[in-house]
CSV table of C-alpha atoms in Angstrom, one decimal:
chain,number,residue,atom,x,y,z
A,1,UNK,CA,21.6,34.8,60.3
A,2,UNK,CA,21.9,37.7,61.8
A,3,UNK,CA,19.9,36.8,65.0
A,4,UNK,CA,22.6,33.6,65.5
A,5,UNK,CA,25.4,35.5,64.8
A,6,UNK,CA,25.0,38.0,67.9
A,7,UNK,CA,24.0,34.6,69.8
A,8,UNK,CA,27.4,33.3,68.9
A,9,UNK,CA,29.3,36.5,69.9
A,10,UNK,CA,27.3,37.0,73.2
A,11,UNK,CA,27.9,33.4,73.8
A,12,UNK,CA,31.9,34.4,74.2
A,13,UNK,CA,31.0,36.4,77.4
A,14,UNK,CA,28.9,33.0,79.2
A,15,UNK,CA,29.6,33.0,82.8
A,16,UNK,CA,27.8,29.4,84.0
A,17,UNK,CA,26.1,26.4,82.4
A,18,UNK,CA,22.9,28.1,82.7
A,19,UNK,CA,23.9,30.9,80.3
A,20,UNK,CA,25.7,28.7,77.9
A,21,UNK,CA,22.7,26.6,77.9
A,22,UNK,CA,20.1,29.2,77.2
A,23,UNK,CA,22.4,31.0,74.7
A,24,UNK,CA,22.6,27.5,73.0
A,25,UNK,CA,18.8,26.8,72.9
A,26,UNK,CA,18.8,30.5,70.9
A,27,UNK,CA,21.6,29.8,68.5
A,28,UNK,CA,19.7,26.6,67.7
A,29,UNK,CA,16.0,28.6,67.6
A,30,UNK,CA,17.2,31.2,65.1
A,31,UNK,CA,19.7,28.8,62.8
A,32,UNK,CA,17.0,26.2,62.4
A,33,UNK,CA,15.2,27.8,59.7
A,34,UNK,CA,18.4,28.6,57.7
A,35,UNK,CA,19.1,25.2,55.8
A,36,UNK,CA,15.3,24.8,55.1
A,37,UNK,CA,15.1,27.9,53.9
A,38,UNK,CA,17.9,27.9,51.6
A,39,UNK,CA,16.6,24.6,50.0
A,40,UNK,CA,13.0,26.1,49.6
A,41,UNK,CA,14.9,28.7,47.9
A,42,UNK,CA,16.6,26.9,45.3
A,43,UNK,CA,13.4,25.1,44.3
A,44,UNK,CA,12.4,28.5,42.6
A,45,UNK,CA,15.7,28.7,40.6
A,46,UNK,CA,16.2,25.3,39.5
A,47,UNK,CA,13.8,22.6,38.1
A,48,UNK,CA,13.5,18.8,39.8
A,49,UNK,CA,16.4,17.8,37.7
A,50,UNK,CA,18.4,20.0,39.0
A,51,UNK,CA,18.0,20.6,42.6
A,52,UNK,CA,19.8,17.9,44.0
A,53,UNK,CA,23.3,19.1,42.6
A,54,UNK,CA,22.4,22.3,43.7
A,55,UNK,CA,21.4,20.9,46.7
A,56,UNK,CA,24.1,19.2,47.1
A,57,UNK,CA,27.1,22.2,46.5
A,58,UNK,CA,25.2,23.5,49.3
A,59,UNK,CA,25.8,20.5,51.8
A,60,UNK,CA,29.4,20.4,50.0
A,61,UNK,CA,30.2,23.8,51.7
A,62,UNK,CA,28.4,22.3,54.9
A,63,UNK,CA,31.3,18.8,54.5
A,64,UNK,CA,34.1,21.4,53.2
A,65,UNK,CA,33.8,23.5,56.4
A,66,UNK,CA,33.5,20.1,58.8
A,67,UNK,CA,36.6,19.6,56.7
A,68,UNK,CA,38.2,22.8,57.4
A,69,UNK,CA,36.9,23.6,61.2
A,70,UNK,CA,39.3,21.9,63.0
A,71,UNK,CA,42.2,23.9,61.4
A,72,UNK,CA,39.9,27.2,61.8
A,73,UNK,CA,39.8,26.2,65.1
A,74,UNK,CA,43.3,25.4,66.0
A,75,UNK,CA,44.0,28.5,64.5
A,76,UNK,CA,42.3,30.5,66.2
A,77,UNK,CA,42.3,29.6,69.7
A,78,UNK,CA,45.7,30.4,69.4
A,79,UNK,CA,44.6,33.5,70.1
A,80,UNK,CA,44.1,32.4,74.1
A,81,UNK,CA,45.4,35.4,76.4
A,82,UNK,CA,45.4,38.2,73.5
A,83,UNK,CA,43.1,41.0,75.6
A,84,UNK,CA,42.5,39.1,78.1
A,85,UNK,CA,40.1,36.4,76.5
A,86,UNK,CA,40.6,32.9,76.0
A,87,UNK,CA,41.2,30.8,72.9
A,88,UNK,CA,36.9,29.8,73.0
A,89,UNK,CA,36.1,33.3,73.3
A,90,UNK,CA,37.9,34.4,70.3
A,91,UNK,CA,36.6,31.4,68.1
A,92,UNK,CA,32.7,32.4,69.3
A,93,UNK,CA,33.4,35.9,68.6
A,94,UNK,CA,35.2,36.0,65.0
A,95,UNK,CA,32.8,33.4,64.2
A,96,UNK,CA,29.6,35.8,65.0
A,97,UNK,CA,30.7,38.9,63.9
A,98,UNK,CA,32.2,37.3,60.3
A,99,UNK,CA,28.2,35.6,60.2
A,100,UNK,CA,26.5,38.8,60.8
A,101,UNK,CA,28.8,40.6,58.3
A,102,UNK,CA,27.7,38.0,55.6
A,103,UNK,CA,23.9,38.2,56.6
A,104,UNK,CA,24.2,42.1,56.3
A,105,UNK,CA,25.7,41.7,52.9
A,106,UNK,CA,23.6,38.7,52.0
A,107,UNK,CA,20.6,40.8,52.0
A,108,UNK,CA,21.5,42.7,49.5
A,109,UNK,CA,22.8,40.1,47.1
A,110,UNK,CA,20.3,37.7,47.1
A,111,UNK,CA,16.8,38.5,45.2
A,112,UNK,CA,14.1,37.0,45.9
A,113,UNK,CA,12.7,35.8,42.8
A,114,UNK,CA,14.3,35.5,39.4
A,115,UNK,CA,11.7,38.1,38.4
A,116,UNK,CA,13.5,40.7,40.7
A,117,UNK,CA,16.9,39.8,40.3
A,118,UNK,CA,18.8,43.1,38.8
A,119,UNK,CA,22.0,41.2,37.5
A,120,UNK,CA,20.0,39.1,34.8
A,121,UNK,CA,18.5,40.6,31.9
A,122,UNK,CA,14.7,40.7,30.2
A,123,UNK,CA,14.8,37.4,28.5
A,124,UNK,CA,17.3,35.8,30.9
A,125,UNK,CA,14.3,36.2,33.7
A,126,UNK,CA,11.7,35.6,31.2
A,127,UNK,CA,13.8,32.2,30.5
A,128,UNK,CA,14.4,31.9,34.6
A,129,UNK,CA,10.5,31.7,35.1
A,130,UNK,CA,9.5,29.7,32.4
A,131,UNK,CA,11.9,27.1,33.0
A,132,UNK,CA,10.2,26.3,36.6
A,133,UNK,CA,6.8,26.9,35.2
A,134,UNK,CA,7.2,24.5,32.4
A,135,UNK,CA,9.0,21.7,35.0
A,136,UNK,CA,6.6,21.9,38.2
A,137,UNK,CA,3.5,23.9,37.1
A,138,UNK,CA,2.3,27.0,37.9
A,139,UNK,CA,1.7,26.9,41.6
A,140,UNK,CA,5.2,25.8,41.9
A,141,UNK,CA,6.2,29.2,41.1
A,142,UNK,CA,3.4,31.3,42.5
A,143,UNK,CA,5.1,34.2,45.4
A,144,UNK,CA,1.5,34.2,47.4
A,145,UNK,CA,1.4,31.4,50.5
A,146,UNK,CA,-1.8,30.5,52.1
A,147,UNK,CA,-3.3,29.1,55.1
A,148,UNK,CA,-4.7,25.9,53.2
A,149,UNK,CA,-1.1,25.1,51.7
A,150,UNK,CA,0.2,24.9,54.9
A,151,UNK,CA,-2.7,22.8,56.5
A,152,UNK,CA,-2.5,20.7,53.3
A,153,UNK,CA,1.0,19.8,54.0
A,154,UNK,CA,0.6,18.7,57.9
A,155,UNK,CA,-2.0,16.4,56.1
A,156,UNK,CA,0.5,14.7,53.8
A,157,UNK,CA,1.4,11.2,55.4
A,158,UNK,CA,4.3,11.6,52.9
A,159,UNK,CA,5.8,14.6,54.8
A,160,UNK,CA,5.9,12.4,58.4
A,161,UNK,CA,7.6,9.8,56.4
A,162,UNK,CA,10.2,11.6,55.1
A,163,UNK,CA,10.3,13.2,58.4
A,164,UNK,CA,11.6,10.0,60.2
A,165,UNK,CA,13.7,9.0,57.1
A,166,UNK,CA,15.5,12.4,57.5
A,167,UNK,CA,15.6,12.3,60.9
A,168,UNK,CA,17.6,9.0,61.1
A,169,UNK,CA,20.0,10.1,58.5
A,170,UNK,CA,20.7,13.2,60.3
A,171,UNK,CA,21.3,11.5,63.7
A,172,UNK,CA,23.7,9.3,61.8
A,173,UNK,CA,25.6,12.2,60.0
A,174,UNK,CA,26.0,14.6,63.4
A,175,UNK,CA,26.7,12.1,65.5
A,176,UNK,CA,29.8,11.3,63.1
A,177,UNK,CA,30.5,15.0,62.1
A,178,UNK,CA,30.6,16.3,65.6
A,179,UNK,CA,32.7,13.1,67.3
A,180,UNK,CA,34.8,11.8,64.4
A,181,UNK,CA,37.8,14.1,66.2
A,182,UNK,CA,37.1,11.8,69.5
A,183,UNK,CA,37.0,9.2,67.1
A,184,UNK,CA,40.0,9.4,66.0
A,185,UNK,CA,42.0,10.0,68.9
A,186,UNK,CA,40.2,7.0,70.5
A,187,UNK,CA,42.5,5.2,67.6
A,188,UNK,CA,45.3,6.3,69.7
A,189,UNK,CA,46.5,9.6,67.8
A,190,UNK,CA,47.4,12.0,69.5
A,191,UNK,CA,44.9,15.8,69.7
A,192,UNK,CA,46.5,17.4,67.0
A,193,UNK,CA,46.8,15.1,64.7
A,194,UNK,CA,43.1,13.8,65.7
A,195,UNK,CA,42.2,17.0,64.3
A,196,UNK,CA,44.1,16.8,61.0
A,197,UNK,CA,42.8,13.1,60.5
A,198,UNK,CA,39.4,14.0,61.2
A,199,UNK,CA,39.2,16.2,57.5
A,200,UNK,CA,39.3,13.8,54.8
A,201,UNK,CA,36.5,12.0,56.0
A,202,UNK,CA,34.7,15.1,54.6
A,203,UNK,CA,36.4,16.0,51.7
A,204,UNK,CA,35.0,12.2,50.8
A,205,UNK,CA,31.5,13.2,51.8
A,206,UNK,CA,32.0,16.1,49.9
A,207,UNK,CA,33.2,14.7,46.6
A,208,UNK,CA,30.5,11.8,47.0
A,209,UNK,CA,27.6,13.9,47.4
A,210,UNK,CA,28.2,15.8,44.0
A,211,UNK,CA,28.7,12.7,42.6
A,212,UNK,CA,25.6,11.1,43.3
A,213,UNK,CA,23.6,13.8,42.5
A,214,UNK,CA,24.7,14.2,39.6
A,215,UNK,CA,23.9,10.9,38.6
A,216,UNK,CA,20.3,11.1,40.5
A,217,UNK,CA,19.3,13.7,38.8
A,218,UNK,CA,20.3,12.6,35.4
A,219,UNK,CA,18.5,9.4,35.5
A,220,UNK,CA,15.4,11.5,38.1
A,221,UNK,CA,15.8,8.7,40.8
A,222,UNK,CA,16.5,9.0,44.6
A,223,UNK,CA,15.7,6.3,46.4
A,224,UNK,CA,18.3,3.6,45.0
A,225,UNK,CA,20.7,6.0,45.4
A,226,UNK,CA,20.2,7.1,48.9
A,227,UNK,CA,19.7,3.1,50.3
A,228,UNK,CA,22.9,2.7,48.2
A,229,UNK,CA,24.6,5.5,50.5
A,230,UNK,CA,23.2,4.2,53.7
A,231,UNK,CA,24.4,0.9,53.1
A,232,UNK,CA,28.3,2.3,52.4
A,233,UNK,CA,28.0,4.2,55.7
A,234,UNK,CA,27.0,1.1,57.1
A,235,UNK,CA,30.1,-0.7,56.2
A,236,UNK,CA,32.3,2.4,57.4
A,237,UNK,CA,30.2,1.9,61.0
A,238,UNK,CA,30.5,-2.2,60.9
A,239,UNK,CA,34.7,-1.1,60.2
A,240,UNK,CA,34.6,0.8,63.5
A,241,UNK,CA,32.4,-1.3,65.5
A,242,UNK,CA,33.6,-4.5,64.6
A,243,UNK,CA,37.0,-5.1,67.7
A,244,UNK,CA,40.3,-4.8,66.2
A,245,UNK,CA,43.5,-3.9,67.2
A,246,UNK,CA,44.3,-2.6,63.0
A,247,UNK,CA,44.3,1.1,63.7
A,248,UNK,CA,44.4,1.8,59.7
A,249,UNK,CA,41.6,-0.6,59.3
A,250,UNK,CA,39.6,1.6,61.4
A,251,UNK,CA,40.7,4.8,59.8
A,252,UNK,CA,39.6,3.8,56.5
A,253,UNK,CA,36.1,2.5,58.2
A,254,UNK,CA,35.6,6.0,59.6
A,255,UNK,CA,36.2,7.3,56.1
A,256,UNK,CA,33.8,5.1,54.5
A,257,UNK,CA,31.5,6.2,56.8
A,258,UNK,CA,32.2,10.1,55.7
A,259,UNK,CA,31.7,9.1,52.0
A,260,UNK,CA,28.4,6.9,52.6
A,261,UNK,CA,26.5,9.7,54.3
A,262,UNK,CA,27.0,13.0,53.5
A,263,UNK,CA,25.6,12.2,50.0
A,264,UNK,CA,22.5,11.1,51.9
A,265,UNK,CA,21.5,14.3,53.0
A,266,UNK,CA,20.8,16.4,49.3
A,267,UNK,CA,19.3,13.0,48.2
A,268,UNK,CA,16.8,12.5,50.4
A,269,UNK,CA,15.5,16.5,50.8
A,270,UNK,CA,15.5,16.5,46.7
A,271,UNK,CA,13.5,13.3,46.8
């Protein structure tokens, strides 16, 4: 976090494509062990059961801020000219100074394991333990990582299948995350209201993705759910594809789309 964070803020100062390119490469480097990291995390707090709401509140913050960016955003660049910068610059560098702040303070928040967290008592990390130990076994809790774990899991056929399952969900969700503003002026909006139009898509996603795991982890099954979510975002997509001159039509498709799959995310990394 905190390695991104100065990325962010230097990238404020890029000069050419070059630069930006290179500083984007970074910011991609040192953020792409954040979310996996965070999941693995959770695993040791929570039992099966469990994880996917958990999992899930985290992607919620991930929709809510989609949801929220655009007004961030708006806001901020409004801030073009103050000291000389422009309205880009100022959005890089609040954003990296406010994420290196929070990884700073982040360190000394978060413990570890349940069996060093300060902030609970004896028998509340007694209780803690005990609950994952009871759920997933022993070696689900254990703090000491091989080298055979980790060649055990490049030999799991099941981890390249949920690699490709993941990856086509993800390439579905960005590639609607990062153009539904285009999107949306494409329906003939103008820019700022694009940008207000492109949040309840999320807040859909959002609300959709506690939902279902809630009921996933009630009932322990995944894979229902998340083919059930694919095939609502299909129906947003089929909205938006499908030619028609019904602008609301295509609003609600795009929507549709939001609330299909964001849920699809904390499904299939619980599963």
């Amino acid at each position: 976090m905190v390695a991104w964070g100065i990325v962010m803020t230097i990238m404020a100062f890029v000069k050419n494509f070059s630069q930006l390119m290179t500083a984007r490469f970074l910011l991609g480097a040192f953020e792409s062990g954040f979310a996996p990291g965070i999941i693995f995390y959770l695993t040791k707090w929570y039992k099966k059961s469990e994880q996917n709401y958990r999992i899930s509140l985290f992607f919620a913050g991930a929709a809510i801020a989609g949801a929220f960016n655009s007004f961030l955003a708006f806001s901020i660049t409004s801030l073009d000219g103050k000291f000389g910068l422009n309205g880009w610059q100022w959005l890089f560098m609040i954003d990296g100074v406010v994420t290196v702040i929070i990884a700073f303070l982040s360190y000394f928040i978060f413990p570890d394991y349940a069996e060093t967290a300060t902030w609970l008592t004896e028998n509340e990390r007694k209780l803690a333990i005990e609950r994952i130990r009871l759920d997933t076994g022993e070696s689900a809790y254990s703090t000491h990582f091989d080298k055979f774990q980790i060649i055990q899991a490049f030999k799991d056929l099941k981890i390249y299948i949920f690699m490709v399952i993941y990856f086509c969900i993800v390439v579905i969700l960005f590639s609607f995350a990062f153009f539904i503003p285009s999107i949306v002026n494409g329906l003939g909006f103008n820019t700022v209201i694009s940008q207000l139009l492109s949040s309840p898509p999320f807040i859909f996603g959002c609300i959709s993705s506690i939902i279902i795991a809630k009921l996933s982890g009630r009932y322990k099954v995944y894979g229902p759910y998340l083919i059930f979510n694919l095939l609502i975002s299909m129906m947003g997509y089929i909205l938006l594809i499908v030619p028609s001159d019904t602008t609301s039509l295509k609003y609600i498709g795009a929507c549709i789309a939001g609330l299909g799959i964001f849920a699809c995310i904390p499904t299939s990394l619980t599963w």
